Tab-separated table of C-alpha atoms and ligand atoms in Angstrom:
chain	number	residue	atom	x	y	z
D	1	MET	CA	83.435	122.673	122.625
D	2	THR	CA	81.719	120.534	120.419
D	3	THR	CA	83.793	120.674	117.289
D	4	GLY	CA	87.088	117.999	117.256
D	5	SER	CA	89.898	119.491	116.875
D	6	ASP	CA	92.464	118.961	114.232
D	7	ARG	CA	95.258	118.319	116.651
D	8	SER	CA	97.317	115.953	117.061
D	9	THR	CA	98.670	114.891	120.900
D	10	ASP	CA	102.223	113.288	118.297
D	11	SER	CA	104.186	115.875	118.647
D	12	TYR	CA	106.746	115.287	116.176
D	13	LEU	CA	103.540	114.871	113.580
D	14	PRO	CA	100.919	117.565	114.400
D	15	GLN	CA	99.655	117.795	111.834
D	16	HIS	CA	98.360	113.143	111.657
D	17	GLY	CA	95.338	112.594	113.740
D	18	ASN	CA	92.636	113.364	115.265
D	19	GLY	CA	90.737	114.763	118.502
D	20	GLY	CA	87.510	114.192	119.451
D	21	TYR	CA	87.511	110.749	119.282
D	22	ARG	CA	88.766	106.992	119.374
D	23	VAL	CA	88.938	104.545	117.059
D	24	LEU	CA	88.031	101.225	118.180
D	25	HIS	CA	87.612	99.389	115.073
D	26	TYR	CA	88.915	99.000	111.681
D	27	ASP	CA	86.715	97.420	109.152
D	28	LEU	CA	88.194	97.693	105.581
D	29	ASP	CA	87.150	95.549	102.559
D	30	LEU	CA	90.024	97.128	99.002
D	31	ASP	CA	89.945	96.206	95.702
D	32	TYR	CA	93.198	96.205	94.309
D	33	ARG	CA	93.981	96.104	91.021
D	34	VAL	CA	97.475	95.608	90.093
D	35	GLU	CA	98.018	96.428	86.998
D	36	SER	CA	96.438	99.849	86.360
D	37	ASN	CA	97.495	100.383	90.486
D	38	ARG	CA	93.169	101.776	91.713
D	39	LEU	CA	92.629	101.104	94.653
D	40	THR	CA	88.731	101.286	95.661
D	41	GLY	CA	87.252	100.599	99.195
D	42	LYS	CA	84.723	100.897	102.222
D	43	ALA	CA	85.776	102.199	105.443
D	44	THR	CA	83.536	101.049	108.315
D	45	ILE	CA	85.298	101.918	111.796
D	46	THR	CA	83.883	102.357	114.631
D	47	ALA	CA	84.870	105.294	117.169
D	48	GLN	CA	83.994	106.243	120.364
D	49	ALA	CA	83.022	110.259	120.916
D	50	ALA	CA	85.496	111.783	123.724
D	51	GLN	CA	83.209	114.787	123.833
D	52	ALA	CA	80.284	116.121	122.318
D	53	LEU	CA	80.464	116.008	118.544
D	54	SER	CA	79.378	118.046	116.005
D	55	ARG	CA	81.714	117.533	113.689
D	56	PHE	CA	85.297	115.540	113.564
D	57	SER	CA	87.854	115.153	110.944
D	58	LEU	CA	90.532	111.946	109.769
D	59	ASP	CA	93.431	111.088	107.544
D	60	LEU	CA	93.589	109.934	104.223
D	61	GLY	CA	95.152	111.251	101.184
D	62	GLN	CA	94.770	111.760	97.527
D	63	PHE	CA	91.182	109.971	96.433
D	64	ARG	CA	88.157	110.652	95.870
D	65	VAL	CA	85.429	110.107	98.954
D	66	GLN	CA	82.146	109.367	97.157
D	67	ASP	CA	80.143	108.352	100.345
D	68	VAL	CA	80.102	109.233	103.914
D	69	ARG	CA	77.852	107.720	106.348
D	70	VAL	CA	77.218	108.167	110.027
D	71	GLU	CA	75.325	106.155	111.936
D	72	GLY	CA	73.829	104.686	108.744
D	73	HIS	CA	73.442	108.654	108.195
D	74	ARG	CA	74.780	110.219	105.185
D	75	ALA	CA	77.092	112.740	106.087
D	76	SER	CA	78.403	116.129	105.196
D	77	PHE	CA	81.811	116.311	104.319
D	78	ALA	CA	84.838	117.577	102.383
D	79	HIS	CA	89.022	116.240	101.916
D	80	ARG	CA	91.229	118.799	100.815
D	81	ALA	CA	95.300	118.820	102.321
D	82	GLY	CA	94.569	115.453	103.546
D	83	LYS	CA	92.185	115.157	106.196
D	84	LEU	CA	88.187	113.838	105.436
D	85	ARG	CA	85.728	116.713	107.544
D	86	VAL	CA	82.921	114.557	108.512
D	87	LYS	CA	79.407	116.731	110.014
D	88	PRO	CA	76.694	114.132	111.112
D	89	ASP	CA	73.518	115.111	110.242
D	90	LYS	CA	73.216	115.102	114.676
D	91	GLN	CA	74.782	115.882	117.426
D	92	LEU	CA	76.675	112.372	118.432
D	93	GLY	CA	76.887	112.894	122.933
D	94	TYR	CA	80.143	112.051	124.261
D	95	GLY	CA	80.827	108.729	125.202
D	96	ALA	CA	79.052	108.105	121.890
D	97	THR	CA	79.956	104.827	119.683
D	98	PHE	CA	79.141	105.405	116.618
D	99	LYS	CA	79.850	103.629	113.043
D	100	ILE	CA	81.379	105.517	110.047
D	101	GLU	CA	81.034	104.336	106.514
D	102	ILE	CA	83.059	106.143	104.151
D	103	ARG	CA	83.310	104.895	99.926
D	104	TYR	CA	86.376	105.600	97.712
D	105	ALA	CA	88.473	105.420	95.413
D	106	GLY	CA	91.340	106.248	93.118
D	107	LYS	CA	94.866	105.803	92.738
D	108	PRO	CA	97.100	105.019	95.860
D	109	VAL	CA	100.316	106.863	96.157
D	110	PRO	CA	102.331	107.217	98.979
D	111	ILE	CA	102.751	110.759	101.755
D	112	SER	CA	105.512	111.537	100.819
D	113	GLY	CA	108.387	114.560	103.000
D	114	ARG	CA	111.139	114.537	104.845
D	115	TRP	CA	111.250	110.170	105.175
D	116	GLY	CA	110.738	110.200	101.056
D	117	ASP	CA	107.983	107.974	100.136
D	118	ILE	CA	106.721	106.322	103.136
D	119	GLY	CA	103.130	104.169	102.886
D	120	TRP	CA	100.525	102.466	100.155
D	121	ASP	CA	104.400	101.885	96.228
D	122	GLU	CA	103.428	100.351	93.402
D	123	LEU	CA	106.613	97.199	92.887
D	124	THR	CA	107.188	97.074	89.780
D	125	ASP	CA	105.017	94.229	89.628
D	126	GLY	CA	102.493	94.324	93.153
D	127	ALA	CA	102.499	96.609	96.057
D	128	LEU	CA	103.301	97.352	98.917
D	129	VAL	CA	102.642	99.153	102.563
D	130	ALA	CA	105.450	100.432	105.260
D	131	SER	CA	103.416	103.343	107.089
D	132	GLN	CA	106.173	103.999	110.389
D	133	PRO	CA	105.698	106.643	110.986
D	134	ASN	CA	102.908	108.545	109.036
D	135	GLY	CA	101.638	106.782	105.936
D	136	ALA	CA	98.517	105.436	106.659
D	137	PRO	CA	96.754	108.045	104.945
D	138	SER	CA	97.175	106.732	102.273
D	139	TRP	CA	95.949	103.988	101.928
D	140	PHE	CA	93.066	104.049	104.353
D	141	PRO	CA	90.491	106.167	106.119
D	142	CYS	CA	92.060	107.086	109.544
D	143	ASN	CA	92.983	108.312	112.895
D	144	ASP	CA	96.101	107.796	112.688
D	145	ARG	CA	98.028	108.746	116.097
D	146	LEU	CA	99.332	105.976	117.609
D	147	GLU	CA	96.210	105.224	119.257
D	148	LYS	CA	95.805	100.946	119.010
D	149	ALA	CA	93.003	99.609	117.840
D	150	GLY	CA	91.382	95.600	115.947
D	151	PHE	CA	91.632	95.287	112.545
D	152	LEU	CA	89.483	93.034	110.094
D	153	LEU	CA	90.889	93.865	106.393
D	154	THR	CA	89.481	92.382	104.139
D	155	LEU	CA	91.083	92.765	99.380
D	156	THR	CA	90.679	91.339	96.404
D	157	ALA	CA	93.430	91.875	94.271
D	158	PRO	CA	93.911	89.556	90.461
D	159	THR	CA	94.199	85.716	91.292
D	160	PRO	CA	97.440	85.198	90.079
D	161	TYR	CA	98.984	87.690	92.822
D	162	THR	CA	100.009	86.428	96.755
D	163	VAL	CA	98.776	88.788	99.040
D	164	VAL	CA	100.024	89.569	102.498
D	165	ALA	CA	98.191	91.325	105.161
D	166	THR	CA	98.962	92.137	109.101
D	167	GLY	CA	96.733	89.684	110.615
D	168	ASP	CA	95.890	86.033	110.833
D	169	LEU	CA	95.039	85.372	107.311
D	170	VAL	CA	90.050	83.551	108.252
D	171	SER	CA	89.664	83.197	104.372
D	172	ARG	CA	90.449	83.036	101.317
D	173	ARG	CA	88.587	83.566	97.995
D	174	ARG	CA	88.191	82.016	94.938
D	175	GLY	CA	86.131	84.973	92.520
D	176	ALA	CA	86.176	85.054	88.689
D	177	GLY	CA	90.203	85.856	87.922
D	178	THR	CA	89.985	87.295	91.533
D	179	THR	CA	91.122	85.965	94.857
D	180	THR	CA	89.368	87.344	97.776
D	181	TRP	CA	91.833	87.820	100.580
D	182	VAL	CA	90.489	88.033	104.030
D	183	TYR	CA	92.894	89.090	107.627
D	184	GLU	CA	92.287	90.320	110.752
D	185	ARG	CA	94.494	91.539	113.817
D	186	ASN	CA	92.408	90.978	117.023
D	187	GLU	CA	95.511	92.998	119.002
D	188	PRO	CA	95.730	95.996	119.424
D	189	THR	CA	97.094	98.014	116.265
D	190	ALA	CA	98.700	101.430	115.360
D	191	PRO	CA	97.066	102.510	112.214
D	192	TYR	CA	100.784	103.157	111.014
D	193	LEU	CA	101.589	98.915	111.128
D	194	MET	CA	99.359	97.450	109.500
D	195	SER	CA	100.229	96.654	106.362
D	196	VAL	CA	99.083	94.259	102.641
D	197	GLN	CA	101.876	92.620	100.187
D	198	VAL	CA	101.217	92.356	97.273
D	199	GLY	CA	102.736	90.483	95.053
D	200	ARG	CA	103.892	87.421	92.793
D	201	TYR	CA	104.865	84.886	96.158
D	202	GLU	CA	105.577	81.395	96.856
D	203	LEU	CA	104.645	80.759	100.619
D	204	LEU	CA	107.036	79.312	102.837
D	205	ASP	CA	106.918	77.510	106.255
D	206	LEU	CA	109.833	79.315	107.944
D	207	ALA	CA	109.408	77.262	111.403
D	208	ALA	CA	106.294	76.562	113.708
D	209	ILE	CA	107.010	77.195	117.100
D	210	PRO	CA	106.025	79.140	119.716
D	211	VAL	CA	103.723	80.093	116.523
D	212	PRO	CA	103.238	79.843	112.641
D	213	GLN	CA	106.331	81.819	110.645
D	214	ARG	CA	105.537	82.022	107.465
D	215	ALA	CA	107.544	83.634	104.415
D	216	ALA	CA	105.814	85.179	100.823
D	217	ILE	CA	109.143	84.828	98.530
D	218	PRO	CA	109.956	85.312	94.702
D	219	PRO	CA	110.429	81.386	93.917
D	220	ARG	CA	113.740	81.961	92.002
D	221	LEU	CA	115.233	83.631	95.501
D	222	ARG	CA	113.960	79.555	96.728
D	223	ARG	CA	117.446	78.459	97.228
D	224	THR	CA	119.631	81.444	98.748
D	225	PHE	CA	116.222	82.893	101.221
D	226	ARG	CA	116.206	79.236	103.069
D	227	HIS	CA	119.707	79.570	103.573
D	228	ASP	CA	119.207	82.571	104.867
D	229	PHE	CA	116.853	82.559	106.449
D	230	ALA	CA	117.513	78.666	108.639
D	231	ARG	CA	118.336	80.565	111.748
D	232	HIS	CA	114.933	81.790	111.854
D	233	ALA	CA	113.589	78.945	115.028
D	234	ASP	CA	116.998	79.820	116.207
D	235	ILE	CA	116.148	83.618	116.373
D	236	MET	CA	112.733	83.557	117.932
D	237	ARG	CA	114.076	81.067	120.874
D	238	THR	CA	116.285	83.502	121.355
D	239	PHE	CA	114.496	87.017	122.121
D	240	THR	CA	111.355	84.175	123.574
D	241	ASP	CA	113.571	83.766	126.189
D	242	LEU	CA	115.445	86.718	126.845
D	243	PHE	CA	111.941	88.920	125.966
D	244	GLY	CA	109.289	87.251	127.386
D	245	PRO	CA	106.747	85.061	124.618
D	246	TYR	CA	106.235	86.405	121.119
D	247	PRO	CA	102.906	88.885	121.448
D	248	PHE	CA	101.650	87.647	118.342
D	249	ARG	CA	99.894	84.520	117.151
D	250	SER	CA	101.774	84.553	113.342
D	251	TYR	CA	104.549	86.157	112.224
D	252	ALA	CA	105.360	86.845	108.242
D	253	VAL	CA	108.280	87.801	106.536
D	254	VAL	CA	108.104	89.478	103.760
D	255	VAL	CA	111.007	88.778	100.509
D	256	THR	CA	109.846	92.325	97.637
D	257	ASP	CA	111.057	91.614	93.976
D	258	ASP	CA	112.834	95.377	93.668
D	259	ASP	CA	115.767	96.260	96.489
D	260	LEU	CA	114.717	97.982	99.094
D	261	ASP	CA	116.725	100.781	100.905
D	262	ASP	CA	116.348	99.211	105.006
D	263	PRO	CA	113.407	96.350	106.154
D	264	ILE	CA	110.383	97.394	107.611
D	265	GLU	CA	108.422	96.312	110.569
D	266	ALA	CA	104.706	95.903	110.694
D	267	GLN	CA	102.590	93.931	113.764
D	268	GLY	CA	103.852	90.482	112.955
D	269	MET	CA	105.348	91.141	109.830
D	270	ALA	CA	108.555	92.525	108.343
D	271	VAL	CA	109.244	92.799	104.984
D	272	PHE	CA	112.432	92.678	102.997
D	273	GLY	CA	114.249	93.604	100.129
D	274	ARG	CA	115.740	91.235	97.445
D	275	ASN	CA	118.278	92.367	97.821
D	276	HIS	CA	118.678	91.955	101.814
D	277	VAL	CA	118.393	88.374	100.954
D	278	ASP	CA	122.104	87.064	98.761
D	279	GLY	CA	123.386	83.424	100.195
D	280	TRP	CA	125.439	84.340	102.687
D	281	ARG	CA	123.152	85.615	105.259
D	282	SER	CA	124.671	89.387	105.289
D	283	HIS	CA	121.683	90.814	105.896
D	284	GLU	CA	121.108	88.400	109.413
D	285	ARG	CA	121.820	90.917	111.667
D	286	LEU	CA	118.412	93.002	110.532
D	287	VAL	CA	116.210	89.968	110.659
D	288	ALA	CA	117.136	90.059	114.274
D	289	HIS	CA	116.279	93.365	114.079
D	290	GLU	CA	113.191	93.264	112.782
D	291	LEU	CA	112.465	90.591	114.638
D	292	ALA	CA	112.862	91.896	117.804
D	293	HIS	CA	110.060	94.799	116.722
D	294	GLN	CA	107.339	92.777	117.505
D	295	TRP	CA	107.843	93.466	120.981
D	296	PHE	CA	110.222	96.892	120.849
D	297	GLY	CA	108.051	99.188	118.700
D	298	ASN	CA	104.530	96.211	117.682
D	299	SER	CA	103.041	95.287	121.144
D	300	LEU	CA	104.865	98.262	122.808
D	301	THR	CA	104.699	101.162	120.835
D	302	VAL	CA	105.759	104.566	121.327
D	303	ALA	CA	103.156	107.210	123.156
D	304	ASP	CA	104.421	109.850	120.982
D	305	TRP	CA	107.469	109.788	118.724
D	306	ARG	CA	110.351	111.104	120.336
D	307	HIS	CA	110.183	108.203	122.503
D	308	ILE	CA	111.672	106.521	119.476
D	309	TRP	CA	114.475	104.871	121.200
D	310	LEU	CA	112.836	103.179	123.193
D	311	ASN	CA	111.447	100.864	119.619
D	312	GLU	CA	114.938	101.655	117.503
D	313	GLY	CA	117.840	101.420	120.335
D	314	PHE	CA	116.128	98.016	122.331
D	315	ALA	CA	116.451	96.880	118.488
D	316	THR	CA	119.446	97.582	117.905
D	317	TYR	CA	120.753	95.602	120.750
D	318	ALA	CA	118.488	93.107	120.185
D	319	GLU	CA	120.627	92.017	117.251
D	320	TRP	CA	123.912	92.947	119.674
D	321	LEU	CA	122.219	90.087	121.115
D	322	TRP	CA	121.703	87.929	119.125
D	323	SER	CA	125.063	88.130	117.587
D	324	SER	CA	126.325	87.063	120.890
D	325	TYR	CA	124.546	83.828	121.489
D	326	SER	CA	125.460	82.935	117.419
D	327	GLY	CA	128.904	82.848	118.488
D	328	GLY	CA	129.035	86.138	116.534
D	329	PRO	CA	131.217	89.477	117.501
D	330	THR	CA	130.174	89.739	121.796
D	331	VAL	CA	127.289	92.696	122.551
D	332	GLN	CA	130.208	93.992	124.729
D	333	THR	CA	133.222	94.027	121.741
D	334	LEU	CA	129.976	95.319	119.605
D	335	ALA	CA	129.362	98.305	122.338
D	336	THR	CA	132.658	99.162	122.346
D	337	GLN	CA	132.743	99.410	118.240
D	338	TRP	CA	130.198	101.601	118.319
D	339	HIS	CA	130.948	103.728	120.764
D	340	ALA	CA	135.025	104.692	119.343
D	341	THR	CA	131.899	105.031	116.374
D	342	LEU	CA	130.069	107.557	117.628
D	343	ALA	CA	132.579	109.943	119.884
D	344	GLN	CA	134.344	110.061	116.430
D	345	SER	CA	131.369	112.615	114.996
D	346	PRO	CA	129.318	115.390	116.735
D	347	ALA	CA	127.635	114.693	119.793
D	348	ASP	CA	124.353	117.408	118.474
D	349	VAL	CA	121.505	114.465	118.833
D	350	LEU	CA	119.374	114.930	122.776
D	351	VAL	CA	118.364	110.611	122.231
D	352	ALA	CA	115.067	110.646	124.769
D	353	ASN	CA	113.964	113.590	122.257
D	354	PRO	CA	116.096	113.527	118.809
D	355	GLY	CA	113.457	115.906	117.252
D	356	VAL	CA	111.267	114.635	114.541
D	357	SER	CA	114.325	115.788	111.603
D	358	ARG	CA	116.209	112.738	113.182
D	359	MET	CA	113.914	110.499	114.515
D	360	PHE	CA	114.959	108.082	112.227
D	361	ASP	CA	119.663	109.242	112.804
D	362	PRO	CA	121.341	106.020	112.885
D	363	VAL	CA	122.711	108.238	116.771
D	364	VAL	CA	119.094	107.103	117.604
D	365	TYR	CA	119.605	103.427	117.170
D	366	LYS	CA	123.647	103.208	118.442
D	367	ARG	CA	123.560	105.400	121.406
D	368	GLY	CA	120.129	104.221	122.044
D	369	ALA	CA	121.059	100.403	122.559
D	370	LEU	CA	124.791	101.485	124.590
D	371	THR	CA	121.996	103.341	127.745
D	372	LEU	CA	120.890	99.714	127.536
D	373	TYR	CA	124.637	98.084	127.326
D	374	ALA	CA	126.167	100.798	130.390
D	375	LEU	CA	122.094	100.043	132.686
D	376	HIS	CA	122.695	95.652	131.574
D	377	GLU	CA	126.470	96.921	132.486
D	378	ARG	CA	124.857	98.200	135.944
D	379	MET	CA	122.300	95.993	136.260
D	380	GLY	CA	123.740	92.481	136.293
D	381	ASP	CA	122.049	89.837	133.728
D	382	ALA	CA	119.809	88.807	135.992
D	383	ALA	CA	118.201	92.061	137.064
D	384	PHE	CA	118.449	93.466	134.132
D	385	PHE	CA	116.889	89.847	132.367
D	386	ALA	CA	113.940	90.170	134.661
D	387	MET	CA	113.597	93.980	134.055
D	388	LEU	CA	112.961	94.181	130.376
D	389	ARG	CA	110.737	90.232	130.239
D	390	SER	CA	108.460	93.114	132.723
D	391	TRP	CA	108.697	95.727	131.277
D	392	VAL	CA	106.871	93.526	127.812
D	393	ALA	CA	105.036	91.539	129.967
D	394	GLU	CA	103.185	94.877	132.021
D	395	HIS	CA	102.649	96.559	128.680
D	396	ARG	CA	102.011	93.928	126.110
D	397	HIS	CA	99.591	95.909	123.545
D	398	GLY	CA	100.031	99.409	124.678
D	399	LEU	CA	101.742	102.440	124.846
D	400	VAL	CA	105.180	103.196	126.532
D	401	THR	CA	107.268	106.458	126.877
D	402	THR	CA	110.654	107.159	128.260
D	403	GLU	CA	109.189	107.895	131.645
D	404	GLN	CA	107.824	105.419	132.308
D	405	PHE	CA	111.356	102.777	130.853
D	406	ARG	CA	113.145	104.935	133.828
D	407	GLY	CA	111.280	104.478	136.501
D	408	HIS	CA	109.852	100.744	135.511
D	409	ALA	CA	113.593	99.440	135.062
D	410	ALA	CA	114.928	102.004	139.305
D	411	ARG	CA	112.197	98.882	140.406
D	412	PHE	CA	114.514	96.109	139.747
D	413	THR	CA	118.182	96.974	141.586
D	414	ALA	CA	119.128	98.732	144.633
D	415	ALA	CA	121.826	100.683	142.193
D	416	PRO	CA	121.013	104.648	141.500
D	417	LEU	CA	120.335	105.348	137.335
D	418	ASP	CA	118.693	107.968	137.088
D	419	ASP	CA	122.390	110.051	136.327
D	420	LEU	CA	122.828	106.932	133.322
D	421	PHE	CA	120.028	107.768	131.769
D	422	THR	CA	120.196	111.591	132.524
D	423	THR	CA	124.021	111.304	131.128
D	424	TRP	CA	122.877	108.072	127.981
D	425	LEU	CA	119.679	110.232	126.795
D	426	ASP	CA	118.805	113.597	128.441
D	427	ARG	CA	121.884	115.574	127.098
D	428	ARG	CA	124.271	115.985	124.284
D	429	PRO	CA	128.148	114.631	125.255
D	430	LEU	CA	128.756	111.077	124.962
D	431	PRO	CA	129.666	109.377	128.304
D	432	PRO	CA	132.129	107.361	129.208
D	433	LEU	CA	131.649	103.167	127.748
D	434	PRO	CA	131.873	101.820	131.400
D	435	ALA	CA	134.347	99.700	132.093
D	436	ASN	CA	133.229	95.213	130.973
J	1	LIG	ZN1	114.295	99.299	113.805
């Protein structure tokens, strides 16, 4: 078999992802015109063949593909229904590292589906990218799996706009009416966690320790933002104490000048709507939630979407921990409240495998957090946090599964855990809350 199959290994998103090779690095050179919402790009992808390949495919949304080269040679290609199929002039050998260059252009549109519009989206005056789980092909050709790669992202935009991308800013050059921003993301990153934010933003420093924490906000929100995010450094310190070192070299908070339904995490970044900044810290739990995803979701990424509770249950539990540490309702109070709430609705979701239509169901978030609460109660403080810190350290920048987590937790306690995980994760009825 010399043909890279189109099948992904992900059980929830079988249309995304391509077999036969893996991507090591993406170098994206993009030009974006805000007024016309036009994106012109050149993607240089370094990949490695996992088998002898006479053809392979990538995921790419509704763009016009102008040219595809493999190892510098023109390749024949066909682009339809979200797949770019490429046939290089020569077969690629097993294990060969090869370069794919793709030139493309068009008006980026989000990928529409059961979760609404995902990916590159126009704002009133700018653009945002929020790709979880399948929006990456809305702005660059990729192997849209959870496997990670390095990124270099160059984006040219009209000068009044600020461009914030996931990565460390390496340079910023002014041209005639445009500015070119270069961001480098060396930490292995899943395509869905890559993001670009374009807006008339002011850049602010939030805190410098343990890594620079910066914000890009509409200037008129400066005072309310300063108030609502005043405890960001405390949240960061609490989480580094509890979970171990922050996994990236910087953190960026972006507040769009549009309302957003939910904030969204990207690698080293979180994106909020202006509606999440109200001068009353009403949404501080979401600030904590998005920051916690840097450990749970972004550094440790699920190997398959069915393990989504490893992201959302953990980020929700982190909200509860921050609430407790900051003098708000305690973890026990929140666990009791949410348990009572869940007890009133039908227990129809398997947390360990909720199904594609329920993967972002609030039950996965809250019952996932309650699973960690039950585990915390059974293990005790010292063993629970030692277990969590080593979970984060051992799988840093890797892919994780529920089975791995169960095995990992068992190493930190003599108490049996199988019944706990089985009743909370693998069965539908809601188990009773453990006595405190
Ligand atoms: Zn989340």
